[in-house]
Tab-separated table of C-alpha atoms and ligand atoms in Angstrom:
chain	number	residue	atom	x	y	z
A	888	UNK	CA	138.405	131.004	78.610
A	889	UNK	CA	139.763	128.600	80.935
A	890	UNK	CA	143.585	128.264	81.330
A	891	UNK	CA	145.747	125.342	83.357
A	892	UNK	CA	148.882	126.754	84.859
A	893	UNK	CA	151.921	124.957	85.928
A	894	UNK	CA	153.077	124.950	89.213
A	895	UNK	CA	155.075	128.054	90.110
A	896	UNK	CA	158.374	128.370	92.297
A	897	UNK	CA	160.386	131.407	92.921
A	898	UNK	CA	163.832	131.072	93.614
A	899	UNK	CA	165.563	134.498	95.074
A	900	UNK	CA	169.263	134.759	94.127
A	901	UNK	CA	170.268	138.411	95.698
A	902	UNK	CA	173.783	138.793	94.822
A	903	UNK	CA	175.077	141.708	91.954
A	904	UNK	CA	178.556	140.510	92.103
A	905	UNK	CA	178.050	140.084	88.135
A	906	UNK	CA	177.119	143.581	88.090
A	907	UNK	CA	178.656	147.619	87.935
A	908	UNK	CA	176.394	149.119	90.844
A	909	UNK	CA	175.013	147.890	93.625
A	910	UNK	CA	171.559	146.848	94.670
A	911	UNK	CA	170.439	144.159	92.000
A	912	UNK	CA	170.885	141.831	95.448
A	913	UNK	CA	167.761	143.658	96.777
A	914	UNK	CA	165.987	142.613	93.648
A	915	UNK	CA	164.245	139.443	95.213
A	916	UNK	CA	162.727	141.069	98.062
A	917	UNK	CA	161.751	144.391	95.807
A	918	UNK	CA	159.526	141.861	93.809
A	919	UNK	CA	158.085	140.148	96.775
A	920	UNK	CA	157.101	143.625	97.987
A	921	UNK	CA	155.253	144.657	94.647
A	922	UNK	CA	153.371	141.368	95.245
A	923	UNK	CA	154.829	138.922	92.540
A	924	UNK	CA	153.629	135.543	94.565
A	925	UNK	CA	149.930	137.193	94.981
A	926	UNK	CA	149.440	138.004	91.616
A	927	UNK	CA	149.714	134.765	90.468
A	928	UNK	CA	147.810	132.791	93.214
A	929	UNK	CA	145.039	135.494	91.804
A	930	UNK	CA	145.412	134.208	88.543
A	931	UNK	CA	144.957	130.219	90.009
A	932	UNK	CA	148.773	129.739	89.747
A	933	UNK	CA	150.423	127.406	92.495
A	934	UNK	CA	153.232	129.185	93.805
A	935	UNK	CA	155.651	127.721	95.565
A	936	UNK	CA	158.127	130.810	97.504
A	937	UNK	CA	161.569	128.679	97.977
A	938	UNK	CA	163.126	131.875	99.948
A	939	UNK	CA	166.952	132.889	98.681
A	940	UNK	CA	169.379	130.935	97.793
A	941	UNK	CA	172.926	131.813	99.959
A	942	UNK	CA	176.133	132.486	98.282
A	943	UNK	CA	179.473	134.880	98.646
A	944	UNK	CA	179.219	138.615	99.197
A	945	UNK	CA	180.057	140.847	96.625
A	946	UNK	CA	184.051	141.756	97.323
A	947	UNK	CA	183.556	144.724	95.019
A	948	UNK	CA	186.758	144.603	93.580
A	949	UNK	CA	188.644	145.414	90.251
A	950	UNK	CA	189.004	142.732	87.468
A	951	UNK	CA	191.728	139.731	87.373
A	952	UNK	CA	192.081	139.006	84.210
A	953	UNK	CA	189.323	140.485	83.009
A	954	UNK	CA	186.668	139.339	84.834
A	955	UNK	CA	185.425	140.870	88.025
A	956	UNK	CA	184.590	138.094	90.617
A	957	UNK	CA	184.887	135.539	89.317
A	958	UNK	CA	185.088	132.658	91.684
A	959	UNK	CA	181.895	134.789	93.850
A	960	UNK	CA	180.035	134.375	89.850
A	961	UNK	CA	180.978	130.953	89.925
A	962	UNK	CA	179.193	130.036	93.451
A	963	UNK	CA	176.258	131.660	92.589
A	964	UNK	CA	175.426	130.526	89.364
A	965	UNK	CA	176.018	127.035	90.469
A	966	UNK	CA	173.359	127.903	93.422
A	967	UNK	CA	171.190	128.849	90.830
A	968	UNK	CA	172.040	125.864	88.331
A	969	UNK	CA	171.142	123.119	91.425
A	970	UNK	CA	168.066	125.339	92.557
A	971	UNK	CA	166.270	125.455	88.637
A	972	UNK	CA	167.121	122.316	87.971
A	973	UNK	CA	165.632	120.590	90.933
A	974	UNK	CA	162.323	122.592	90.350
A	975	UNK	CA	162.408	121.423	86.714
A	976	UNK	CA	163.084	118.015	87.279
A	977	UNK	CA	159.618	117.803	89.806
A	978	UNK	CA	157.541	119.512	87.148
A	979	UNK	CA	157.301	122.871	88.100
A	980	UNK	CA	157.866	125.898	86.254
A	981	UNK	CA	160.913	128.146	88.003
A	982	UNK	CA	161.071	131.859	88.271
A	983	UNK	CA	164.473	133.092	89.397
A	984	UNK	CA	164.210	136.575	90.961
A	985	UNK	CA	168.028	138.040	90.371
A	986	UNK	CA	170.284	139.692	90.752
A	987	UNK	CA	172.444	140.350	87.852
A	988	UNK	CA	172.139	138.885	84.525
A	989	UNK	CA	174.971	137.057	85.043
A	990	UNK	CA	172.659	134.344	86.991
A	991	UNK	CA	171.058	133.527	83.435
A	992	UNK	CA	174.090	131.154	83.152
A	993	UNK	CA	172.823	129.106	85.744
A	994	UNK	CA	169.411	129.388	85.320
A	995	UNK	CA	170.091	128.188	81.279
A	996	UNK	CA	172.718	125.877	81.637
A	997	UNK	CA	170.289	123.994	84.086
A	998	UNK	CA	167.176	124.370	81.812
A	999	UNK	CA	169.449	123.232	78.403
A	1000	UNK	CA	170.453	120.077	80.701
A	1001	UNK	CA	166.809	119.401	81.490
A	1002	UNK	CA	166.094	119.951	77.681
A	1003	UNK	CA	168.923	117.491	76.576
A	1004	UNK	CA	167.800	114.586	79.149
A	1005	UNK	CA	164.086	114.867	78.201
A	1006	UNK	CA	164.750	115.492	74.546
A	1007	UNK	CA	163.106	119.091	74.162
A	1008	UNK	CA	163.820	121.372	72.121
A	1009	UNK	CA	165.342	124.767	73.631
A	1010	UNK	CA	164.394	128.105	72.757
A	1011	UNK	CA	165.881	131.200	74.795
A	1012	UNK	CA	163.905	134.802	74.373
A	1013	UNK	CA	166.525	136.760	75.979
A	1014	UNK	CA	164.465	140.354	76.854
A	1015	UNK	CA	167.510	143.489	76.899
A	1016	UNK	CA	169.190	146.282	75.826
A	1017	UNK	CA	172.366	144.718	75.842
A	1018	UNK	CA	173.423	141.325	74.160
A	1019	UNK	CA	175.693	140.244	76.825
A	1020	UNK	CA	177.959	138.808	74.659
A	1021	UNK	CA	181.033	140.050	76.142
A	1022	UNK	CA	184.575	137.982	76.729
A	1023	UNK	CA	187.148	139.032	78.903
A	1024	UNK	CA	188.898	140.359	75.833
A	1025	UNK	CA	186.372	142.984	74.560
A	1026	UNK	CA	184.849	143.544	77.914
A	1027	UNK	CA	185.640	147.314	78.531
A	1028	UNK	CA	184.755	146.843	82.436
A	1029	UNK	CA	184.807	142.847	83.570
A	1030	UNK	CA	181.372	142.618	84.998
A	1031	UNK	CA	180.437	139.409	84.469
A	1032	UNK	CA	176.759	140.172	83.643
A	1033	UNK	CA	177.684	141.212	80.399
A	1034	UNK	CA	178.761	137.725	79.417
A	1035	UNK	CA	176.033	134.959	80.137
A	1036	UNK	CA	175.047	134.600	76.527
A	1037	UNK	CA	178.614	133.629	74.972
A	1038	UNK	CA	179.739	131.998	78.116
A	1039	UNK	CA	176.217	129.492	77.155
A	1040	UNK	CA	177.255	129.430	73.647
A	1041	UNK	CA	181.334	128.367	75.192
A	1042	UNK	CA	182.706	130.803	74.715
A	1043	UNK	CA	184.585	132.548	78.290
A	1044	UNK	CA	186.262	130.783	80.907
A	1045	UNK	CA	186.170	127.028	81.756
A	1046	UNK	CA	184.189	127.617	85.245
A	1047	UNK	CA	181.207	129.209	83.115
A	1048	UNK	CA	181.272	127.380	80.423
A	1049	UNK	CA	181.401	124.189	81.973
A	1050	UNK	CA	179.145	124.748	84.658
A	1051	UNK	CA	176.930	121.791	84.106
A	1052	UNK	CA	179.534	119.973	82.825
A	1053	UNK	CA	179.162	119.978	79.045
A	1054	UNK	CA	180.254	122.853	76.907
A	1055	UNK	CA	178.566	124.728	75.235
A	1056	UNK	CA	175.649	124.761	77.394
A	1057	UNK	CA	173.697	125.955	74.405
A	1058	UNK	CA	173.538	126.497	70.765
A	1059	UNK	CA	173.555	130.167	69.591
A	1060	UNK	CA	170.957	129.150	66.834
A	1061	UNK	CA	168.659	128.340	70.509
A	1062	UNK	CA	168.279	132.506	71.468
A	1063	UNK	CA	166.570	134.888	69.891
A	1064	UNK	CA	167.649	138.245	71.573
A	1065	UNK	CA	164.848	141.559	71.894
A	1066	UNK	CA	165.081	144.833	72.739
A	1067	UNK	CA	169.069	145.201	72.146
A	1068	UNK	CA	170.044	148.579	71.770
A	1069	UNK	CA	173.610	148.732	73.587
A	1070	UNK	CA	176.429	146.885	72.021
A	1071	UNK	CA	179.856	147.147	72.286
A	1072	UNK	CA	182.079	147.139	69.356
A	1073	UNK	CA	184.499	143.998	69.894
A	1074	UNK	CA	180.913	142.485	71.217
A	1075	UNK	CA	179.087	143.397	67.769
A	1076	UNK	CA	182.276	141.661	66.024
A	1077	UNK	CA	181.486	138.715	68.361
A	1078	UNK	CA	177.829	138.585	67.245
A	1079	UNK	CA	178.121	138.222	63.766
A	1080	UNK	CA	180.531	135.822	63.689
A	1081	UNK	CA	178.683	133.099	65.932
A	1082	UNK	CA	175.295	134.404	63.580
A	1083	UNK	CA	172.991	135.001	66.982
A	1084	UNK	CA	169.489	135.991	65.976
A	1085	UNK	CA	169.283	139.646	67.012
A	1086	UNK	CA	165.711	141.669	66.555
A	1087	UNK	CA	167.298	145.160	68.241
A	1088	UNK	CA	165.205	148.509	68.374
A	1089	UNK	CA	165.578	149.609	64.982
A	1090	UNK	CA	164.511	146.544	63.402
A	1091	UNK	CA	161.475	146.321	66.062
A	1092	UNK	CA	160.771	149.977	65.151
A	1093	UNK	CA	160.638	149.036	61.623
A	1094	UNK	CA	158.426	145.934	61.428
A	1095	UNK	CA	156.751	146.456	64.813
A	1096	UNK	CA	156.831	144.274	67.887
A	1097	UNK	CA	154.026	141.840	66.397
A	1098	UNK	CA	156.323	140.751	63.368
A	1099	UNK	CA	159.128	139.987	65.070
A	1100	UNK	CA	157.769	138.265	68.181
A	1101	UNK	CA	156.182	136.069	65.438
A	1102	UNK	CA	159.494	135.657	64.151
A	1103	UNK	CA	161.362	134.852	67.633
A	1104	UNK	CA	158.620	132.395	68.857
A	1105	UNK	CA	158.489	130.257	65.122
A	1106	UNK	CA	159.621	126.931	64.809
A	1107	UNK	CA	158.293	126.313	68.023
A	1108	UNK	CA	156.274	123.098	68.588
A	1109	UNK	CA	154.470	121.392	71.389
A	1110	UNK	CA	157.817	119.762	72.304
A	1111	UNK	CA	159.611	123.222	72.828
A	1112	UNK	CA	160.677	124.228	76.272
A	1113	UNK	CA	160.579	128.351	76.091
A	1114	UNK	CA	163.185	130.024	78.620
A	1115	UNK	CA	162.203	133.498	78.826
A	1116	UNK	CA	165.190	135.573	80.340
A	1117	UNK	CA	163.840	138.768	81.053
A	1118	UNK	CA	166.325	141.801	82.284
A	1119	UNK	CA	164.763	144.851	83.511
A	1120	UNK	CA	166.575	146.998	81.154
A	1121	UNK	CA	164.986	145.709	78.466
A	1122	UNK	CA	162.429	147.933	78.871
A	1123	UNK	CA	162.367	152.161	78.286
A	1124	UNK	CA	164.161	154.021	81.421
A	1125	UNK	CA	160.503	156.370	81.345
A	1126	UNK	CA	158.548	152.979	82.526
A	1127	UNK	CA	161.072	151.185	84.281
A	1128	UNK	CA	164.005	153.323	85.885
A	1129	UNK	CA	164.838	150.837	88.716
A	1130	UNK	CA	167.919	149.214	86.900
A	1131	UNK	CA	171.946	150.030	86.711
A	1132	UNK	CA	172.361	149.931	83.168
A	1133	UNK	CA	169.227	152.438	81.487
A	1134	UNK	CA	169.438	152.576	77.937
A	1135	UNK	CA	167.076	155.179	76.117
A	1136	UNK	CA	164.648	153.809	73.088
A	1137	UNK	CA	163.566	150.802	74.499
A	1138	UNK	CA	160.241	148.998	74.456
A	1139	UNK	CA	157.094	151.071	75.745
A	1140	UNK	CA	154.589	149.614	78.040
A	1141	UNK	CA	152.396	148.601	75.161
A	1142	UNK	CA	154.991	146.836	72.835
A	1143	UNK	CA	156.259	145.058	76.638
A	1144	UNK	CA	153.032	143.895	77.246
A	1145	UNK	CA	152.463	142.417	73.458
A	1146	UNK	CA	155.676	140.641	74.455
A	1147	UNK	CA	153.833	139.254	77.001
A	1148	UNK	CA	150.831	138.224	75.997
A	1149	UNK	CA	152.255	136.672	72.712
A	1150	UNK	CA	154.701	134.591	74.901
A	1151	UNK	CA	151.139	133.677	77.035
A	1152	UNK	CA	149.815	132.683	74.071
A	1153	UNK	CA	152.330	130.621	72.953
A	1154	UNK	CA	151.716	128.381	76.223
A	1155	UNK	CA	155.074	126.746	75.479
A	1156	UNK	CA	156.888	128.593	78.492
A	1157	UNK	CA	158.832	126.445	81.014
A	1158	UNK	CA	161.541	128.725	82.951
A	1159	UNK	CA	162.017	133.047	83.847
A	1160	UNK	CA	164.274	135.072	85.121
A	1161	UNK	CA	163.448	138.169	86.583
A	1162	UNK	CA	166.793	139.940	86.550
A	1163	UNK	CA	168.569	143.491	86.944
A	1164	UNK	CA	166.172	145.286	88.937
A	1165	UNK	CA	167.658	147.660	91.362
A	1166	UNK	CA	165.222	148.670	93.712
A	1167	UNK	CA	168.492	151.469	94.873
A	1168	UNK	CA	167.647	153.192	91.831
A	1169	UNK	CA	163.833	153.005	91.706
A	1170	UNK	CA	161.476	154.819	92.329
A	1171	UNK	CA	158.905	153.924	95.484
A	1172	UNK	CA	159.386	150.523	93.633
A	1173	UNK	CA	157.678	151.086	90.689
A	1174	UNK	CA	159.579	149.377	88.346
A	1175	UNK	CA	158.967	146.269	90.060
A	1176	UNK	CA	155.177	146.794	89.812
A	1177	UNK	CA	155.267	147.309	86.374
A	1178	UNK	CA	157.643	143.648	86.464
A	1179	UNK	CA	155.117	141.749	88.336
A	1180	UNK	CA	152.315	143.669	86.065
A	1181	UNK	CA	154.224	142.440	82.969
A	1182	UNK	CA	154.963	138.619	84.578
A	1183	UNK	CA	151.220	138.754	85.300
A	1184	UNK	CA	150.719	138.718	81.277
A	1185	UNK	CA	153.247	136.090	80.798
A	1186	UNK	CA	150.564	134.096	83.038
A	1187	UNK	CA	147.791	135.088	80.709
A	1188	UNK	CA	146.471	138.310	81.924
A	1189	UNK	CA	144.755	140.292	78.734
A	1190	UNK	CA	145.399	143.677	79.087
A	1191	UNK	CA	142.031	143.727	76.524
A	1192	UNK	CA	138.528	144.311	77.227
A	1193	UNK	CA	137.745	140.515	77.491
A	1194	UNK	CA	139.427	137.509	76.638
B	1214	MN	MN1	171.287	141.511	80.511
């Protein structure tokens, strides 16, 4: 089987100033090390390797007014927002290497304006144990990274939610959320009132991974642009320990890599971020192997016999 593959470009932001450790800014460089850009070209992708993008260090300081860094949040994630959206406007598909999850504002505000102005329709798998849908009122710590998701739906401060200028960037009926295991309580409150689609571990363990990445990817057509925002976490510590934030019960390497290949199969996806991976906490890097392992399925690499 023949597949056509859209042109690639990788965009490094290294910055964790959205983050509660350290080292998520090493992320880029960790994947480029495990051989991200190579993997494709050996699956006939066109890769395009943009370098980083520059922004403020991380001050590493407590929260003002709840959030921790804000303005140093706000630089980055507009970095990020001018970087995806130039790739998407020239036809090619972008891969942000983070940093922190809180560069999924960017990375979606910019791909929900490129939906709006070619009249797509937007659908967000957001891969994670957490649901990031935090505000600075029932954020127990002010790291930013828990946040991108109600900060899209307009819900946080001005400077995120207005990014790209409109507010909300995104609908919360646009996400589907996987993997969530890790929520906190004012959060949960938070969830069920805006009614986001949540499949977390204990539904997954009780339909299995096929069912409900049937469900996430539905209502999909050939005019659907899928974002696929993929945090490291998302995945079981035992396979990937190279992030901050490990949560136990998460997706095994089999159930990631049906992920995968289901998204492959869908061929409808357009944008990724590869975010949270802290190559400070890893272990002789292999939790960005098994990343660039897993991104090499999103490109259409059967993990069967034949295919
Ligand atoms: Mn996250």
């Amino acid at each position: 089987m023949s597949r056509t593959y859209p042109l690639v470009s990788l965009i490094g932001a290294p910055t964790d100033v959205g983050a509660g450790h350290r080292g998520a800014r090493l992320g880029p460089e960790a994947l480029r090390i495990a051989g991200l850009g190579e993997a494709l070209v050996a699956r006939g992708v066109d890769v395009a390797d943009r370098g980083n993008l520059d922004g403020p260090r991380n001050p590493w300081q407590k929260p003002v007014a709840g959030y921790r860094h804000l303005a140093e949040v706000v630089a980055w994630n507009r970095a990020v927002m001018d970087a995806v959206g130039a790739e998407l406007r020239i036809g090619r598909l972008p891969i942000l290497l983070g940093g922190d999850h809180c560069l999924g504002l960017g990375s979606i505000t910019a791909v929900a304006r490129y939906c709006r102005d070619t009249g797509k329709q937007l659908r967000v798998l957001w891969l994670d144990a957490h649901a990031d849908f935090n505000t600075s009122q029932v954020t127990p710590s002010g790291n930013i990274h828990g946040m991108p998701v109600s900060c899209l739906c307009g819900i946080g401060p001005e400077e995120l939610t207005r990014l790209g200028g409109d507010a909300p960037a995104m609908r919360p009926d646009e996400i589907r959320q996987i993997g969530i295991r890790s929520v906190d309580p004012g959060e949960k409150q938070l969830i069920q009132q805006h009614g986001l689609d949540v499949y977390d571990m204990r539904y997954i363990d009780e339909i299995g991974m096929r069912r409900v990445m049937e469900e996430a990817l539905e209502g999909m057509d050939e005019n659907t642009h899928l974002h696929v925002s993929f945090d490291v976490d998302f995945l079981d510590p035992s396979i990937a320990p190279g992030v901050g934030t490990t949560v136990p019960g998460g997706p095994n390497y089999r159930e990631a890599q049906l992920v995968m290949e289901m998204i492959a199969d869908s061929g409808r996806m357009g944008s990724l971020d590869i975010v949270e991976l802290n190559p400070i906490l890893d272990k002789r890097n292999r939790t960005a192997k098994l990343a660039v392992d897993l991104v090499e399925s999103l490109f259409g690499k059967s993990t069967l016999m034949c295919d």
